[in-house]
Amino acid sequence: MKWEYHVVHLNVDDTQAKSIETSNPNVASEKLKGSLSPDFLKDQFPEQYQETEDSDHPAIQLSKFLNKKGLEQWELTETIRIGQMLFLVMKRQVE
């Protein structure tokens, strides 16, 4: 039996949770002790505080990716974490 392997690299950055907080105008306004309102921040910094309703949560994105790979006969066999990198190891049988 022969196997083919596919390795996917994911960046795992614990500081990403902090960036999510700073992209919330309510949290930013509280940090500024209310000196700038959430509405003002959203109006003046639209790129920073844009709402992205069309983008899926990372868990949903990963599920879609894994389902697509499953349809291509790839099987997730292992995850390996090295520092802030996470590797997904997949394999499928070669005919």
PDB file of C-alpha atoms in Angstrom, residues 7-13 62 65-66 76 78-89:
ATOM      1  CA  VAL A   7       0.859  19.070   4.799  1.00  0.00           C
ATOM      2  CA  VAL A   8      -1.006  22.312   5.529  1.00  0.00           C
ATOM      3  CA  HIS A   9       0.543  25.065   7.639  1.00  0.00           C
ATOM      4  CA  LEU A  10      -1.643  27.263   9.861  1.00  0.00           C
ATOM      5  CA  ASN A  11      -0.365  30.277  11.778  1.00  0.00           C
ATOM      6  CA  VAL A  12      -1.406  30.128  15.408  1.00  0.00           C
ATOM      7  CA  ASP A  13      -1.012  33.531  16.989  1.00  0.00           C
ATOM      8  CA  LEU A  62     -11.534  25.136   8.435  1.00  0.00           C
ATOM      9  CA  PHE A  65     -11.502  23.219   3.817  1.00  0.00           C
ATOM     10  CA  LEU A  66     -11.436  19.790   5.512  1.00  0.00           C
ATOM     11  CA  LEU A  76      -6.476  14.161   8.373  1.00  0.00           C
ATOM     12  CA  GLU A  78      -2.159  14.161  12.570  1.00  0.00           C
ATOM     13  CA  THR A  79      -1.645  17.705  13.810  1.00  0.00           C
ATOM     14  CA  ILE A  80       1.800  18.919  14.822  1.00  0.00           C
ATOM     15  CA  ARG A  81       2.453  22.188  16.649  1.00  0.00           C
ATOM     16  CA  ILE A  82       5.878  23.811  16.496  1.00  0.00           C
ATOM     17  CA  GLY A  83       5.990  27.200  18.205  1.00  0.00           C
ATOM     18  CA  GLN A  84       3.221  29.296  16.701  1.00  0.00           C
ATOM     19  CA  MET A  85       2.868  27.033  13.671  1.00  0.00           C
ATOM     20  CA  LEU A  86       0.314  24.281  13.409  1.00  0.00           C
ATOM     21  CA  PHE A  87       0.679  21.632  10.719  1.00  0.00           C
ATOM     22  CA  LEU A  88      -2.188  19.463   9.522  1.00  0.00           C
ATOM     23  CA  VAL A  89      -0.886  16.200   8.059  1.00  0.00           C
TER      24      VAL A  89
END
